[in-house]
Amino acid sequence: MRVDIITLLPQIFENVFDESVLGSAVKSGLIDIVLHNFRDYGDGKHKTVDDTPFGGGPGMVFKPTPLVNCIRDVRKKSIPAPVIGLTPQGEPFTQNLGKELAKFDRLILVCGRYEGFDERIIHEFDFQLSIGDYVLTGGEFAAMTVVDAISRMIPGTVGCQDSVIQDSFYEGILDHPQYTRPASWEGLEVPNVLLNGNHAFINKYRRSRALLTTIVSRPDVFATTNLSDSDKDIIQELISHM
Ligand code: 6GU
């Protein structure tokens, strides 16, 4: 996948994509990240990209022409791609949306800054994404988050695709807890069922812990989960032990 990132701060992205899973995906060519500084499209000698808002108020607003000219040039550089504006008013980014985006061969991400974009710029976006209900100083960290989450879903980036399928949220529920040696640590024991090698028991135990964690920590997520018949049996059993 090729990801073009349009930003005023390309230097923030230095080293971010160099390490770990994302780093290997970039090195092996599974992901190609191309940064574009839309300052290059700014007006005049000072390469101005923003101006004060009509109607007054604090902050600065991105002028339409420099950013839109940059987006149009970047679009033409490679195969067709959705142009995604990263803004707090965008559609909430979720694991499911990530799975859909991971199917594209190319994405163009546009990072906002300051008080916002001139509203007319949004006609250039195919859609807008937000990574949560809080306001960041700019879309750069949102772009990193989206690229990181999507990169795990591209076949080959994570050594074992099973680990992606078992991720929290991948199947609409949270992950089960994990343990490693030592089996006893500071008086805290690893659940016995994980030590006896019975994989049918282990799978059932893990599924029940995942369901329980989701019910307790994220009832909103649980409410939208499609439960299998065996999930329903597990929940019946949990209730009968209460
Ligand atoms: Cl995508 N941008 C900004 N500036 N703030 C955000 C966001 C994006 N998502 C959540 N908050």
PDB file of C-alpha atoms and ligand atoms in Angstrom:
ATOM      1  CA  MET A   1       0.000   0.000   0.000  1.00  0.00           C
ATOM      2  CA  ARG A   2       1.130   3.527  -0.778  1.00  0.00           C
ATOM      3  CA  VAL A   3       0.165   6.197   1.764  1.00  0.00           C
ATOM      4  CA  ASP A   4       0.628   9.843   0.822  1.00  0.00           C
ATOM      5  CA  ILE A   5       0.577  12.185   3.814  1.00  0.00           C
ATOM      6  CA  ILE A   6      -0.021  15.889   3.188  1.00  0.00           C
ATOM      7  CA  THR A   7       1.156  18.021   6.118  1.00  0.00           C
ATOM      8  CA  LEU A   8       2.885  21.251   7.095  1.00  0.00           C
ATOM      9  CA  LEU A   9       5.122  19.282   9.474  1.00  0.00           C
ATOM     10  CA  PRO A  10       6.673  16.367   7.545  1.00  0.00           C
ATOM     11  CA  GLN A  11       9.589  16.355  10.001  1.00  0.00           C
ATOM     12  CA  ILE A  12       7.269  15.058  12.781  1.00  0.00           C
ATOM     13  CA  PHE A  13       7.021  11.792  10.852  1.00  0.00           C
ATOM     14  CA  GLU A  14      10.774  11.198  10.806  1.00  0.00           C
ATOM     15  CA  ASN A  15      11.625   7.931  12.599  1.00  0.00           C
ATOM     16  CA  VAL A  16       7.974   7.212  13.394  1.00  0.00           C
ATOM     17  CA  PHE A  17       7.719   4.615  10.665  1.00  0.00           C
ATOM     18  CA  ASP A  18      11.211   3.165  11.207  1.00  0.00           C
ATOM     19  CA  GLU A  19      10.686   0.720  14.055  1.00  0.00           C
ATOM     20  CA  SER A  20       8.990  -2.568  14.798  1.00  0.00           C
ATOM     21  CA  VAL A  21       6.127  -3.923  12.653  1.00  0.00           C
ATOM     22  CA  LEU A  22       5.628  -0.694  10.751  1.00  0.00           C
ATOM     23  CA  GLY A  23       9.374  -0.337  10.200  1.00  0.00           C
ATOM     24  CA  SER A  24       9.648  -3.840   8.703  1.00  0.00           C
ATOM     25  CA  ALA A  25       6.568  -3.237   6.544  1.00  0.00           C
ATOM     26  CA  VAL A  26       8.169  -0.071   5.163  1.00  0.00           C
ATOM     27  CA  LYS A  27      11.573  -1.738   4.649  1.00  0.00           C
ATOM     28  CA  SER A  28      10.060  -4.738   2.888  1.00  0.00           C
ATOM     29  CA  GLY A  29       8.018  -2.465   0.597  1.00  0.00           C
ATOM     30  CA  LEU A  30       4.580  -3.591   1.840  1.00  0.00           C
ATOM     31  CA  ILE A  31       3.945   0.022   2.821  1.00  0.00           C
ATOM     32  CA  ASP A  32       5.346   3.035   1.056  1.00  0.00           C
ATOM     33  CA  ILE A  33       4.898   6.321   2.926  1.00  0.00           C
ATOM     34  CA  VAL A  34       5.328   9.490   0.893  1.00  0.00           C
ATOM     35  CA  LEU A  35       5.310  12.837   2.710  1.00  0.00           C
ATOM     36  CA  HIS A  36       4.290  16.115   1.066  1.00  0.00           C
ATOM     37  CA  ASN A  37       4.725  19.559   2.576  1.00  0.00           C
ATOM     38  CA  PHE A  38       1.940  21.767   1.286  1.00  0.00           C
ATOM     39  CA  ARG A  39       3.933  24.818   2.337  1.00  0.00           C
ATOM     40  CA  ASP A  40       5.518  24.310  -1.098  1.00  0.00           C
ATOM     41  CA  TYR A  41       2.160  25.361  -2.605  1.00  0.00           C
ATOM     42  CA  GLY A  42       1.866  28.493  -0.425  1.00  0.00           C
ATOM     43  CA  ASP A  43       1.263  31.991  -1.799  1.00  0.00           C
ATOM     44  CA  GLY A  44       3.989  34.534  -2.434  1.00  0.00           C
ATOM     45  CA  LYS A  45       7.489  34.885  -1.182  1.00  0.00           C
ATOM     46  CA  HIS A  46       6.511  33.678   2.312  1.00  0.00           C
ATOM     47  CA  LYS A  47       4.652  30.643   0.979  1.00  0.00           C
ATOM     48  CA  THR A  48       1.587  31.626   3.004  1.00  0.00           C
ATOM     49  CA  VAL A  49      -0.916  28.818   3.582  1.00  0.00           C
ATOM     50  CA  ASP A  50      -3.283  30.378   6.119  1.00  0.00           C
ATOM     51  CA  ASP A  51      -5.190  33.563   6.828  1.00  0.00           C
ATOM     52  CA  THR A  52      -7.429  35.071   9.513  1.00  0.00           C
ATOM     53  CA  PRO A  53     -11.050  33.861   9.632  1.00  0.00           C
ATOM     54  CA  PHE A  54     -13.822  35.892   7.976  1.00  0.00           C
ATOM     55  CA  GLY A  55     -16.143  37.100  10.715  1.00  0.00           C
ATOM     56  CA  GLY A  56     -13.298  37.358  13.222  1.00  0.00           C
ATOM     57  CA  GLY A  57     -12.272  35.060  16.035  1.00  0.00           C
ATOM     58  CA  PRO A  58      -9.041  33.463  17.195  1.00  0.00           C
ATOM     59  CA  GLY A  59      -6.537  31.497  15.188  1.00  0.00           C
ATOM     60  CA  MET A  60      -5.814  31.022  11.533  1.00  0.00           C
ATOM     61  CA  VAL A  61      -7.569  29.087   8.800  1.00  0.00           C
ATOM     62  CA  PHE A  62      -6.030  27.164   5.904  1.00  0.00           C
ATOM     63  CA  LYS A  63      -6.576  29.014   2.642  1.00  0.00           C
ATOM     64  CA  PRO A  64      -8.243  26.855   0.002  1.00  0.00           C
ATOM     65  CA  THR A  65      -5.849  27.270  -2.940  1.00  0.00           C
ATOM     66  CA  PRO A  66      -2.469  26.019  -1.597  1.00  0.00           C
ATOM     67  CA  LEU A  67      -3.869  22.900   0.086  1.00  0.00           C
ATOM     68  CA  VAL A  68      -6.213  22.004  -2.758  1.00  0.00           C
ATOM     69  CA  ASN A  69      -3.463  22.490  -5.365  1.00  0.00           C
ATOM     70  CA  CYS A  70      -1.252  20.184  -3.320  1.00  0.00           C
ATOM     71  CA  ILE A  71      -4.007  17.533  -2.990  1.00  0.00           C
ATOM     72  CA  ARG A  72      -4.669  17.645  -6.749  1.00  0.00           C
ATOM     73  CA  ASP A  73      -0.964  17.258  -7.578  1.00  0.00           C
ATOM     74  CA  VAL A  74      -0.549  14.397  -5.113  1.00  0.00           C
ATOM     75  CA  ARG A  75      -3.630  12.625  -6.541  1.00  0.00           C
ATOM     76  CA  LYS A  76      -1.961  12.634  -9.972  1.00  0.00           C
ATOM     77  CA  LYS A  77       1.317  11.146  -8.711  1.00  0.00           C
ATOM     78  CA  SER A  78       0.060   7.557  -8.597  1.00  0.00           C
ATOM     79  CA  ILE A  79      -2.988   5.280  -8.857  1.00  0.00           C
ATOM     80  CA  PRO A  80      -6.451   6.591  -7.792  1.00  0.00           C
ATOM     81  CA  ALA A  81      -6.909   6.876  -4.025  1.00  0.00           C
ATOM     82  CA  PRO A  82      -9.446   8.212  -1.547  1.00  0.00           C
ATOM     83  CA  VAL A  83      -8.463  11.588  -0.084  1.00  0.00           C
ATOM     84  CA  ILE A  84      -9.065  11.455   3.670  1.00  0.00           C
ATOM     85  CA  GLY A  85      -9.163  14.631   5.758  1.00  0.00           C
ATOM     86  CA  LEU A  86      -8.054  14.118   9.367  1.00  0.00           C
ATOM     87  CA  THR A  87     -10.287  16.368  11.442  1.00  0.00           C
ATOM     88  CA  PRO A  88     -12.095  16.184  14.797  1.00  0.00           C
ATOM     89  CA  GLN A  89     -15.455  16.361  12.957  1.00  0.00           C
ATOM     90  CA  GLY A  90     -14.674  13.261  10.878  1.00  0.00           C
ATOM     91  CA  GLU A  91     -16.214   9.818  11.071  1.00  0.00           C
ATOM     92  CA  PRO A  92     -14.857   7.950  14.140  1.00  0.00           C
ATOM     93  CA  PHE A  93     -11.942   5.685  13.168  1.00  0.00           C
ATOM     94  CA  THR A  94     -12.578   2.097  14.270  1.00  0.00           C
ATOM     95  CA  GLN A  95     -11.006  -1.311  13.741  1.00  0.00           C
ATOM     96  CA  ASN A  96     -13.757  -2.084  11.215  1.00  0.00           C
ATOM     97  CA  LEU A  97     -13.092   1.055   9.225  1.00  0.00           C
ATOM     98  CA  GLY A  98      -9.380   0.193   9.362  1.00  0.00           C
ATOM     99  CA  LYS A  99     -10.119  -3.216   7.835  1.00  0.00           C
ATOM    100  CA  GLU A 100     -11.965  -1.528   4.959  1.00  0.00           C
ATOM    101  CA  LEU A 101      -9.179   1.004   4.376  1.00  0.00           C
ATOM    102  CA  ALA A 102      -6.536  -1.754   4.435  1.00  0.00           C
ATOM    103  CA  LYS A 103      -8.083  -3.095   1.203  1.00  0.00           C
ATOM    104  CA  PHE A 104      -6.994  -0.016  -0.777  1.00  0.00           C
ATOM    105  CA  ASP A 105      -3.672   0.007  -2.644  1.00  0.00           C
ATOM    106  CA  ARG A 106      -3.291   3.714  -1.962  1.00  0.00           C
ATOM    107  CA  LEU A 107      -4.581   6.299   0.550  1.00  0.00           C
ATOM    108  CA  ILE A 108      -4.040  10.055   0.719  1.00  0.00           C
ATOM    109  CA  LEU A 109      -4.177  11.504   4.246  1.00  0.00           C
ATOM    110  CA  VAL A 110      -4.490  15.258   4.780  1.00  0.00           C
ATOM    111  CA  CYS A 111      -3.422  16.666   8.167  1.00  0.00           C
ATOM    112  CA  GLY A 112      -5.094  19.819   9.448  1.00  0.00           C
ATOM    113  CA  ARG A 113      -3.531  22.366  11.843  1.00  0.00           C
ATOM    114  CA  TYR A 114      -4.503  25.632  13.461  1.00  0.00           C
ATOM    115  CA  GLU A 115      -8.188  26.402  13.854  1.00  0.00           C
ATOM    116  CA  GLY A 116      -9.164  24.434  10.782  1.00  0.00           C
ATOM    117  CA  PHE A 117      -9.672  24.395   7.049  1.00  0.00           C
ATOM    118  CA  ASP A 118     -11.604  26.824   4.946  1.00  0.00           C
ATOM    119  CA  GLU A 119     -14.894  24.874   4.749  1.00  0.00           C
ATOM    120  CA  ARG A 120     -14.720  24.802   0.939  1.00  0.00           C
ATOM    121  CA  ILE A 121     -11.619  22.555   1.101  1.00  0.00           C
ATOM    122  CA  ILE A 122     -13.730  19.644   2.345  1.00  0.00           C
ATOM    123  CA  HIS A 123     -15.150  19.231  -1.181  1.00  0.00           C
ATOM    124  CA  GLU A 124     -11.720  17.864  -2.059  1.00  0.00           C
ATOM    125  CA  PHE A 125     -11.997  15.108   0.580  1.00  0.00           C
ATOM    126  CA  ASP A 126     -13.715  11.805  -0.090  1.00  0.00           C
ATOM    127  CA  PHE A 127     -14.399  11.642   3.643  1.00  0.00           C
ATOM    128  CA  GLN A 128     -13.051  12.826   6.989  1.00  0.00           C
ATOM    129  CA  LEU A 129     -11.788  10.743   9.905  1.00  0.00           C
ATOM    130  CA  SER A 130     -11.426  11.504  13.606  1.00  0.00           C
ATOM    131  CA  ILE A 131      -9.493   9.280  16.013  1.00  0.00           C
ATOM    132  CA  GLY A 132     -11.518  10.162  19.108  1.00  0.00           C
ATOM    133  CA  ASP A 133     -13.510  12.712  21.037  1.00  0.00           C
ATOM    134  CA  TYR A 134     -10.742  15.144  21.919  1.00  0.00           C
ATOM    135  CA  VAL A 135      -8.987  17.881  19.999  1.00  0.00           C
ATOM    136  CA  LEU A 136      -5.383  17.452  18.860  1.00  0.00           C
ATOM    137  CA  THR A 137      -3.229  20.358  17.767  1.00  0.00           C
ATOM    138  CA  GLY A 138      -3.147  18.810  14.323  1.00  0.00           C
ATOM    139  CA  GLY A 139      -3.938  15.741  12.266  1.00  0.00           C
ATOM    140  CA  GLU A 140      -0.345  14.423  12.280  1.00  0.00           C
ATOM    141  CA  PHE A 141      -0.741  12.144  15.286  1.00  0.00           C
ATOM    142  CA  ALA A 142      -4.074  10.984  13.907  1.00  0.00           C
ATOM    143  CA  ALA A 143      -2.348  10.105  10.608  1.00  0.00           C
ATOM    144  CA  MET A 144       0.288   8.096  12.499  1.00  0.00           C
ATOM    145  CA  THR A 145      -2.443   6.287  14.428  1.00  0.00           C
ATOM    146  CA  VAL A 146      -4.429   5.446  11.300  1.00  0.00           C
ATOM    147  CA  VAL A 147      -1.322   4.249   9.390  1.00  0.00           C
ATOM    148  CA  ASP A 148      -0.170   2.149  12.347  1.00  0.00           C
ATOM    149  CA  ALA A 149      -3.578   0.503  12.837  1.00  0.00           C
ATOM    150  CA  ILE A 150      -4.078  -0.178   9.120  1.00  0.00           C
ATOM    151  CA  SER A 151      -0.558  -1.495   8.597  1.00  0.00           C
ATOM    152  CA  ARG A 152      -1.244  -4.424  10.941  1.00  0.00           C
ATOM    153  CA  MET A 153      -4.139  -5.514   8.736  1.00  0.00           C
ATOM    154  CA  ILE A 154      -2.169  -5.709   5.505  1.00  0.00           C
ATOM    155  CA  PRO A 155      -1.275  -9.387   4.966  1.00  0.00           C
ATOM    156  CA  GLY A 156       2.443  -9.924   5.599  1.00  0.00           C
ATOM    157  CA  THR A 157       3.081  -6.977   7.927  1.00  0.00           C
ATOM    158  CA  VAL A 158       2.471  -8.897  11.140  1.00  0.00           C
ATOM    159  CA  GLY A 159       4.432 -12.170  11.269  1.00  0.00           C
ATOM    160  CA  CYS A 160       1.424 -14.231  12.259  1.00  0.00           C
ATOM    161  CA  GLN A 161      -1.946 -13.092  10.853  1.00  0.00           C
ATOM    162  CA  ASP A 162      -3.651 -15.129  13.632  1.00  0.00           C
ATOM    163  CA  SER A 163      -2.405 -12.551  16.099  1.00  0.00           C
ATOM    164  CA  VAL A 164      -4.226  -9.838  14.114  1.00  0.00           C
ATOM    165  CA  ILE A 165      -7.450 -11.843  14.002  1.00  0.00           C
ATOM    166  CA  GLN A 166      -7.222 -12.285  17.776  1.00  0.00           C
ATOM    167  CA  ASP A 167      -6.577  -8.558  18.369  1.00  0.00           C
ATOM    168  CA  SER A 168      -8.796  -6.575  20.642  1.00  0.00           C
ATOM    169  CA  PHE A 169     -11.726  -5.259  18.617  1.00  0.00           C
ATOM    170  CA  TYR A 170     -10.871  -7.307  15.513  1.00  0.00           C
ATOM    171  CA  GLU A 171     -13.906  -9.512  16.005  1.00  0.00           C
ATOM    172  CA  GLY A 172     -15.811  -6.785  17.771  1.00  0.00           C
ATOM    173  CA  ILE A 173     -14.737  -7.720  21.296  1.00  0.00           C
ATOM    174  CA  LEU A 174     -11.726  -6.996  23.498  1.00  0.00           C
ATOM    175  CA  ASP A 175      -8.790  -9.392  23.747  1.00  0.00           C
ATOM    176  CA  HIS A 176      -8.385 -11.967  26.528  1.00  0.00           C
ATOM    177  CA  PRO A 177      -5.605 -11.374  29.089  1.00  0.00           C
ATOM    178  CA  GLN A 178      -2.158 -12.875  28.419  1.00  0.00           C
ATOM    179  CA  TYR A 179       0.420 -14.299  30.824  1.00  0.00           C
ATOM    180  CA  THR A 180       4.016 -15.506  30.557  1.00  0.00           C
ATOM    181  CA  ARG A 181       6.591 -16.984  32.951  1.00  0.00           C
ATOM    182  CA  PRO A 182       6.914 -17.037  35.921  1.00  0.00           C
ATOM    183  CA  ALA A 183       3.641 -18.851  36.687  1.00  0.00           C
ATOM    184  CA  SER A 184       3.711 -17.407  40.189  1.00  0.00           C
ATOM    185  CA  TRP A 185       4.809 -13.779  40.617  1.00  0.00           C
ATOM    186  CA  GLU A 186       4.512 -11.548  43.679  1.00  0.00           C
ATOM    187  CA  GLY A 187       1.771 -13.803  44.998  1.00  0.00           C
ATOM    188  CA  LEU A 188      -0.213 -13.548  41.745  1.00  0.00           C
ATOM    189  CA  GLU A 189      -0.858 -16.855  39.984  1.00  0.00           C
ATOM    190  CA  VAL A 190      -1.425 -17.567  36.299  1.00  0.00           C
ATOM    191  CA  PRO A 191      -4.842 -19.275  35.914  1.00  0.00           C
ATOM    192  CA  ASN A 192      -4.372 -23.037  36.132  1.00  0.00           C
ATOM    193  CA  VAL A 193      -6.307 -23.779  32.958  1.00  0.00           C
ATOM    194  CA  LEU A 194      -3.523 -22.095  30.916  1.00  0.00           C
ATOM    195  CA  LEU A 195      -0.879 -24.413  32.355  1.00  0.00           C
ATOM    196  CA  ASN A 196      -2.437 -27.802  31.627  1.00  0.00           C
ATOM    197  CA  GLY A 197      -2.163 -27.829  27.816  1.00  0.00           C
ATOM    198  CA  ASN A 198      -5.817 -28.680  27.113  1.00  0.00           C
ATOM    199  CA  HIS A 199      -6.458 -26.418  24.143  1.00  0.00           C
ATOM    200  CA  ALA A 200     -10.219 -26.859  24.070  1.00  0.00           C
ATOM    201  CA  PHE A 201     -10.358 -25.677  27.701  1.00  0.00           C
ATOM    202  CA  ILE A 202      -7.853 -22.894  27.035  1.00  0.00           C
ATOM    203  CA  ASN A 203      -9.816 -21.550  24.044  1.00  0.00           C
ATOM    204  CA  LYS A 204     -13.076 -21.605  25.961  1.00  0.00           C
ATOM    205  CA  TYR A 205     -11.472 -19.925  28.982  1.00  0.00           C
ATOM    206  CA  ARG A 206      -9.950 -17.205  26.785  1.00  0.00           C
ATOM    207  CA  ARG A 207     -13.204 -16.571  24.965  1.00  0.00           C
ATOM    208  CA  SER A 208     -15.089 -16.288  28.246  1.00  0.00           C
ATOM    209  CA  ARG A 209     -12.513 -13.840  29.636  1.00  0.00           C
ATOM    210  CA  ALA A 210     -12.664 -11.783  26.436  1.00  0.00           C
ATOM    211  CA  LEU A 211     -16.462 -11.649  26.600  1.00  0.00           C
ATOM    212  CA  LEU A 212     -16.411 -10.798  30.300  1.00  0.00           C
ATOM    213  CA  THR A 213     -13.851  -8.001  29.857  1.00  0.00           C
ATOM    214  CA  THR A 214     -15.926  -6.556  27.026  1.00  0.00           C
ATOM    215  CA  ILE A 215     -19.156  -6.694  29.040  1.00  0.00           C
ATOM    216  CA  VAL A 216     -17.532  -4.993  32.034  1.00  0.00           C
ATOM    217  CA  SER A 217     -15.166  -2.493  30.378  1.00  0.00           C
ATOM    218  CA  ARG A 218     -16.984  -1.672  27.137  1.00  0.00           C
ATOM    219  CA  PRO A 219     -20.713  -2.405  27.384  1.00  0.00           C
ATOM    220  CA  ASP A 220     -21.186  -0.110  24.353  1.00  0.00           C
ATOM    221  CA  VAL A 221     -18.956  -2.409  22.271  1.00  0.00           C
ATOM    222  CA  PHE A 222     -20.589  -5.544  23.674  1.00  0.00           C
ATOM    223  CA  ALA A 223     -24.036  -4.233  22.707  1.00  0.00           C
ATOM    224  CA  THR A 224     -23.024  -4.306  19.030  1.00  0.00           C
ATOM    225  CA  THR A 225     -21.212  -7.684  19.105  1.00  0.00           C
ATOM    226  CA  ASN A 226     -22.596 -10.587  17.074  1.00  0.00           C
ATOM    227  CA  LEU A 227     -22.606 -13.492  19.510  1.00  0.00           C
ATOM    228  CA  SER A 228     -22.187 -17.059  18.254  1.00  0.00           C
ATOM    229  CA  ASP A 229     -24.182 -19.891  19.831  1.00  0.00           C
ATOM    230  CA  SER A 230     -21.113 -20.978  21.783  1.00  0.00           C
ATOM    231  CA  ASP A 231     -20.654 -17.362  23.032  1.00  0.00           C
ATOM    232  CA  LYS A 232     -24.249 -17.462  24.293  1.00  0.00           C
ATOM    233  CA  ASP A 233     -23.529 -20.752  26.088  1.00  0.00           C
ATOM    234  CA  ILE A 234     -20.415 -19.227  27.671  1.00  0.00           C
ATOM    235  CA  ILE A 235     -22.409 -16.214  28.878  1.00  0.00           C
ATOM    236  CA  GLN A 236     -25.142 -18.476  30.302  1.00  0.00           C
ATOM    237  CA  GLU A 237     -22.409 -20.328  32.181  1.00  0.00           C
ATOM    238  CA  LEU A 238     -20.881 -17.068  33.475  1.00  0.00           C
ATOM    239  CA  ILE A 239     -24.311 -15.950  34.691  1.00  0.00           C
ATOM    240  CA  SER A 240     -24.969 -19.295  36.397  1.00  0.00           C
ATOM    241  CA  HIS A 241     -21.747 -18.817  38.401  1.00  0.00           C
ATOM    242  CA  MET A 242     -22.778 -15.378  39.647  1.00  0.00           C
TER     243      MET A 242
HETATM  244 CL1  6GU B   1      -8.073  13.611  12.981  1.00  0.00          CL
HETATM  245  N1  6GU B   1      -7.480  15.907  14.160  1.00  0.00           N
HETATM  246  C1  6GU B   1      -7.469  16.737  15.199  1.00  0.00           C
HETATM  247  N2  6GU B   1      -6.926  17.942  15.068  1.00  0.00           N
HETATM  248  N3  6GU B   1      -7.999  16.435  16.375  1.00  0.00           N
HETATM  249  C2  6GU B   1      -8.540  15.227  16.484  1.00  0.00           C
HETATM  250  C3  6GU B   1      -8.578  14.294  15.443  1.00  0.00           C
HETATM  251  C4  6GU B   1      -8.037  14.673  14.265  1.00  0.00           C
HETATM  252  N4  6GU B   1      -9.191  13.186  15.875  1.00  0.00           N
HETATM  253  C5  6GU B   1      -9.501  13.424  17.137  1.00  0.00           C
HETATM  254  N5  6GU B   1      -9.131  14.653  17.511  1.00  0.00           N
END
